[in-house]
Amino acid sequence: MSIGDLSVAAEDVEAYLESGAPHPRVVVIAGSGLGGLADAVERQHVVSHMDLPGFPKAGTSVRGHEGRVVGGYIGDTPVAIFQGRVHCYQGVSARDAAYPARFAAALGAEVLVVTNAAGGVSEDLAPGQIVLIRDHINLMGDNPLLGWSGPEGGTPFVSMYGAYDKQMRSIAVAVAEEIGVTVTEGVYAGLLGPTYETPAEVAFVRTAGADVVGMSTVPEVIVARAFGLKVLGLSLVTNVAGASGISHAEVLEAGKHAEESLTALVGAVLSRL
Ligand code: HPA
């Protein structure tokens, strides 16, 4: 593998397909405490991250991020759901953190759905609310395309205009309305972590136009766009960003409470794709 190589090894693809899982049309990355979506998968085949040779070995593991991929169907849609992701704050590059998106591209998926737990930056957001990501701000200090020379005969300069697909957002809004889940659109700022933000940093990202802040998602979305996958991104607000006394346990707990709505929403969207 050369620097900037975004491919996923044939062994990874084989290991996944040998489980009996179908080629996914949609790959979903389930964030902290949002892994319950996998329960909605029918005709399940489960592959551990450990059985995917290229899956990044993080320096640390964080509770609440179970490591497996669940393949199967939601409705008639073939899906692969990554339960747990590897974050840059665990000491891996953005390229490695974006493994699920590289995997999605290697398997010919058309859509990447990313969910995450995030801190609410906008004063209009309270814990438990779901934000449909309209755009992002990359403040992670890394980019998964570093060293990439672009697709065959192309350049590495990927447009990030409309990265969060408008049509997918419309579907999500329509489905949310139908099933009675409230969503608001917003901008996600991705920071490196693992520290939570200082109040000054929260004020900074708010001024910059962010509504939510988190430590993931940006690398995967960039890779998805590099390969032309459509992206749907959803944040679950687990806490007020920059507030005193945020704990990972609290973030997981809030995730659990609002998980049902987010799971129902993503499940209903997937069954329609
Ligand atoms: N900041 C960054 N990431 C997060 C937060 C937060 O407040 N909550 C959950 N993930």
Coordinates of C-alpha atoms and ligand atoms in Angstrom, one line a residue:
M1 CA 0.0 0.0 0.0
S2 CA 1.4 3.4 -0.9
I3 CA 0.8 6.7 0.9
G4 CA -2.6 8.0 -0.1
D5 CA -3.9 4.7 -1.3
L6 CA -7.6 4.7 -0.3
S7 CA -8.3 1.2 -1.5
V8 CA -9.4 -1.6 0.8
A9 CA -7.6 -4.9 0.3
A10 CA -9.3 -7.7 -1.6
E11 CA -9.0 -9.8 1.6
D12 CA -11.3 -7.5 3.5
V13 CA -13.9 -7.6 0.7
E14 CA -13.6 -11.4 0.5
A15 CA -13.8 -11.8 4.3
Y16 CA -17.0 -9.8 4.4
L17 CA -18.7 -11.4 1.4
E18 CA -17.7 -14.9 2.5
S19 CA -19.8 -14.4 5.6
G20 CA -22.8 -14.6 3.2
A21 CA -23.7 -10.9 3.6
P22 CA -24.9 -9.3 0.4
H23 CA -23.1 -6.5 -1.5
P24 CA -24.5 -3.4 0.4
R25 CA -26.2 -0.7 -1.5
V26 CA -26.1 1.4 1.7
V27 CA -23.3 1.4 4.3
V28 CA -24.2 2.8 7.7
I29 CA -21.8 3.9 10.4
A30 CA -23.5 3.8 13.7
G31 CA -22.0 6.2 16.3
S32 CA -21.6 5.9 20.1
G33 CA -24.6 4.2 21.6
L34 CA -26.4 4.0 18.3
G35 CA -25.6 0.4 17.4
G36 CA -29.2 -0.7 18.0
L37 CA -30.0 -0.1 14.4
A38 CA -28.4 -3.5 13.6
D39 CA -31.3 -5.2 15.4
A40 CA -33.5 -4.1 12.5
V41 CA -31.4 -6.0 10.0
E42 CA -33.0 -9.1 8.5
R43 CA -31.1 -12.1 7.2
Q44 CA -28.1 -11.0 9.3
H45 CA -24.5 -12.0 8.8
V46 CA -22.0 -10.6 11.3
V47 CA -18.3 -9.9 10.7
S48 CA -16.1 -8.8 13.5
H49 CA -13.8 -5.9 12.8
M50 CA -11.0 -8.3 13.8
D51 CA -11.8 -10.4 10.7
L52 CA -11.2 -7.5 8.4
P53 CA -7.4 -7.4 8.1
G54 CA -7.3 -3.7 7.0
F55 CA -9.6 -2.5 9.8
P56 CA -7.5 0.0 11.7
K57 CA -6.0 -1.1 15.0
A58 CA -6.6 1.8 17.3
G59 CA -4.2 2.6 20.0
T60 CA -7.1 2.8 22.5
S61 CA -10.5 1.3 22.6
V62 CA -13.5 3.2 24.0
R63 CA -16.5 1.6 25.6
G64 CA -19.7 2.1 23.7
H65 CA -18.0 1.4 20.3
E66 CA -18.6 -2.3 19.7
G67 CA -16.5 -3.6 16.8
R68 CA -18.5 -5.5 14.2
V69 CA -20.2 -5.1 10.8
V70 CA -23.8 -6.4 10.4
G71 CA -24.8 -7.2 6.9
G72 CA -28.2 -8.1 5.6
Y73 CA -31.4 -6.3 4.5
I74 CA -33.6 -3.5 5.8
G75 CA -36.8 -3.9 3.8
D76 CA -35.4 -4.8 0.3
T77 CA -32.3 -2.7 0.8
P78 CA -29.0 -4.5 1.2
V79 CA -27.1 -2.8 4.0
A80 CA -23.9 -3.1 6.0
I81 CA -23.9 -1.5 9.4
F82 CA -20.7 -0.7 11.1
Q83 CA -21.2 -0.8 14.8
G84 CA -18.5 1.3 16.3
R85 CA -15.9 3.3 14.4
V86 CA -12.3 4.2 15.0
H87 CA -11.7 7.9 15.7
C88 CA -8.7 10.0 15.0
Y89 CA -8.4 10.7 18.7
Q90 CA -7.6 7.0 19.2
G91 CA -4.3 7.8 17.4
V92 CA -5.1 6.8 13.8
S93 CA -5.0 8.9 10.6
A94 CA -8.1 10.3 9.0
R95 CA -7.5 7.9 6.2
D96 CA -7.7 5.0 8.6
A97 CA -10.7 6.5 10.5
A98 CA -12.5 6.6 7.2
Y99 CA -12.1 2.8 6.7
P100 CA -15.9 2.2 6.6
A101 CA -16.3 4.7 3.7
R102 CA -13.3 3.1 1.8
F103 CA -15.0 -0.3 2.5
A104 CA -18.3 1.1 1.2
A105 CA -16.6 2.3 -2.0
A106 CA -14.8 -1.0 -2.5
L107 CA -18.0 -2.9 -2.2
G108 CA -19.8 -0.6 -4.7
A109 CA -22.2 0.9 -2.2
E110 CA -24.2 4.0 -3.5
V111 CA -25.0 5.6 -0.2
L112 CA -23.2 6.2 3.1
V113 CA -25.2 7.0 6.2
V114 CA -23.3 8.4 9.1
T115 CA -24.6 8.8 12.6
N116 CA -22.9 10.3 15.5
A117 CA -23.2 11.6 19.0
A118 CA -22.5 15.3 19.2
G119 CA -22.5 18.3 21.5
G120 CA -25.1 20.9 20.8
V121 CA -23.6 24.3 19.9
S122 CA -26.6 26.1 18.7
E123 CA -28.6 27.5 21.6
D124 CA -31.8 26.1 20.0
L125 CA -30.6 22.5 20.5
A126 CA -31.2 20.4 23.6
P127 CA -30.0 16.9 24.4
G128 CA -32.1 14.3 22.7
Q129 CA -32.6 16.3 19.5
I130 CA -31.7 14.9 16.1
V131 CA -29.8 17.1 13.6
L132 CA -29.8 16.4 9.9
I133 CA -26.3 17.4 8.8
R134 CA -26.5 20.0 6.0
D135 CA -22.7 20.7 5.9
H136 CA -19.6 20.3 7.9
I137 CA -16.5 22.2 9.0
N138 CA -13.3 20.2 9.1
L139 CA -11.3 21.4 12.1
M140 CA -9.7 18.0 12.7
G141 CA -6.3 19.0 11.4
D142 CA -6.2 16.0 9.1
N143 CA -7.8 14.9 5.8
P144 CA -8.2 11.4 4.6
L145 CA -7.1 12.3 1.1
L146 CA -3.6 13.5 2.1
G147 CA -1.2 12.0 -0.4
W148 CA -4.0 10.7 -2.6
S149 CA -3.5 11.4 -6.3
G150 CA -7.1 11.2 -7.2
P151 CA -9.0 8.6 -9.3
E152 CA -7.3 7.2 -12.4
G153 CA -6.4 10.1 -14.5
G154 CA -7.9 12.6 -12.1
T155 CA -6.9 15.0 -9.4
P156 CA -7.3 14.8 -5.6
F157 CA -9.3 18.1 -5.5
V158 CA -12.7 16.8 -4.5
S159 CA -15.6 19.2 -4.4
M160 CA -17.3 19.3 -1.0
Y161 CA -20.2 21.4 -2.4
G162 CA -23.5 19.6 -1.5
A163 CA -21.6 16.8 0.3
Y164 CA -24.7 16.0 2.3
D165 CA -27.0 15.0 -0.5
K166 CA -30.0 17.3 -0.8
Q167 CA -32.2 14.5 -2.1
M168 CA -31.3 12.2 0.8
R169 CA -32.0 15.1 3.2
S170 CA -35.5 15.6 1.6
I171 CA -36.2 11.9 2.0
A172 CA -35.1 12.0 5.7
V173 CA -37.3 15.0 6.4
A174 CA -40.3 13.4 4.7
V175 CA -39.8 10.1 6.5
A176 CA -39.2 11.9 9.9
E177 CA -42.5 13.8 9.4
E178 CA -44.4 10.6 8.5
I179 CA -43.1 8.7 11.6
G180 CA -43.4 11.6 14.0
V181 CA -39.7 12.2 14.7
T182 CA -38.5 15.8 14.9
V183 CA -35.3 16.7 13.0
T184 CA -33.6 20.1 12.4
E185 CA -30.9 20.8 9.8
G186 CA -27.5 22.0 11.0
V187 CA -23.8 22.3 10.4
Y188 CA -21.4 19.8 12.1
A189 CA -18.0 20.9 13.2
G190 CA -15.5 18.0 13.4
L191 CA -12.7 18.5 16.0
L192 CA -9.9 16.1 16.8
G193 CA -10.7 15.5 20.5
P194 CA -10.4 13.5 22.7
T195 CA -10.9 16.6 24.9
Y196 CA -14.4 18.0 25.0
E197 CA -14.4 21.7 23.9
T198 CA -13.6 24.6 26.1
P199 CA -16.4 27.2 26.3
A200 CA -14.2 29.5 24.2
E201 CA -13.9 26.8 21.5
V202 CA -17.7 26.4 21.5
A203 CA -18.1 30.1 21.1
F204 CA -15.6 29.9 18.2
V205 CA -17.3 27.2 16.3
R206 CA -20.7 28.8 16.9
T207 CA -19.3 32.0 15.3
A208 CA -18.0 29.9 12.5
G209 CA -21.5 28.6 11.8
A210 CA -21.6 25.2 13.5
D211 CA -24.7 23.9 15.2
V212 CA -23.2 20.7 16.6
V213 CA -19.7 19.5 17.3
G214 CA -18.2 16.1 17.4
M215 CA -15.0 14.0 16.9
S216 CA -15.9 11.8 13.9
T217 CA -17.8 11.8 10.6
V218 CA -15.7 14.3 8.6
P219 CA -13.1 11.7 7.4
E220 CA -15.7 9.2 6.3
V221 CA -17.8 11.9 4.5
I222 CA -14.8 13.2 2.6
V223 CA -13.8 9.7 1.4
A224 CA -17.4 9.0 0.4
R225 CA -17.5 12.2 -1.7
A226 CA -14.1 11.3 -3.3
F227 CA -15.7 8.1 -4.5
G228 CA -19.0 9.7 -5.5
L229 CA -21.2 8.1 -2.8
K230 CA -24.2 10.0 -1.7
V231 CA -24.1 10.9 2.0
L232 CA -26.8 11.2 4.7
G233 CA -25.5 12.4 8.1
L234 CA -27.4 12.5 11.4
S235 CA -26.2 13.8 14.7
L236 CA -27.8 12.9 18.0
V237 CA -27.3 15.8 20.5
T238 CA -26.2 14.1 23.7
N239 CA -25.2 17.2 25.7
V240 CA -24.7 20.9 25.5
A241 CA -21.2 21.5 24.1
G242 CA -18.8 23.1 26.4
A243 CA -21.0 22.6 29.5
S244 CA -19.5 21.7 32.8
G245 CA -19.3 18.0 33.8
I246 CA -19.8 16.3 30.4
S247 CA -18.9 12.6 30.8
H248 CA -18.7 9.8 28.3
A249 CA -21.1 7.9 30.4
E250 CA -23.6 10.7 30.1
V251 CA -23.1 10.9 26.4
L252 CA -23.8 7.1 26.1
E253 CA -26.9 7.4 28.4
A254 CA -28.4 10.2 26.3
G255 CA -27.6 8.2 23.2
K256 CA -29.6 5.3 24.6
H257 CA -32.6 7.5 25.3
A258 CA -32.9 9.1 21.9
E259 CA -31.7 6.0 20.1
E260 CA -35.2 4.7 19.5
S261 CA -36.2 7.8 17.4
L262 CA -32.9 7.9 15.4
T263 CA -33.0 4.1 14.8
A264 CA -36.6 4.3 13.6
L265 CA -35.8 7.2 11.3
V266 CA -32.7 5.6 9.8
G267 CA -34.5 2.3 9.4
A268 CA -37.4 3.9 7.7
V269 CA -35.2 5.8 5.3
L270 CA -33.1 2.7 4.5
S271 CA -36.1 0.6 3.7
R272 CA -37.0 3.2 1.1
L273 CA -33.7 3.4 -0.8
Ligands
HPA1 N1 -18.1 17.5 21.9 C1 -17.5 16.7 21.0 N2 -17.9 15.5 20.7 C2 -19.0 15.0 21.4 C3 -19.7 15.8 22.3 C4 -19.2 17.1 22.6 O1 -19.7 17.9 23.4 N3 -20.7 15.1 22.8 C5 -20.7 13.9 22.1 N4 -19.7 13.8 21.3

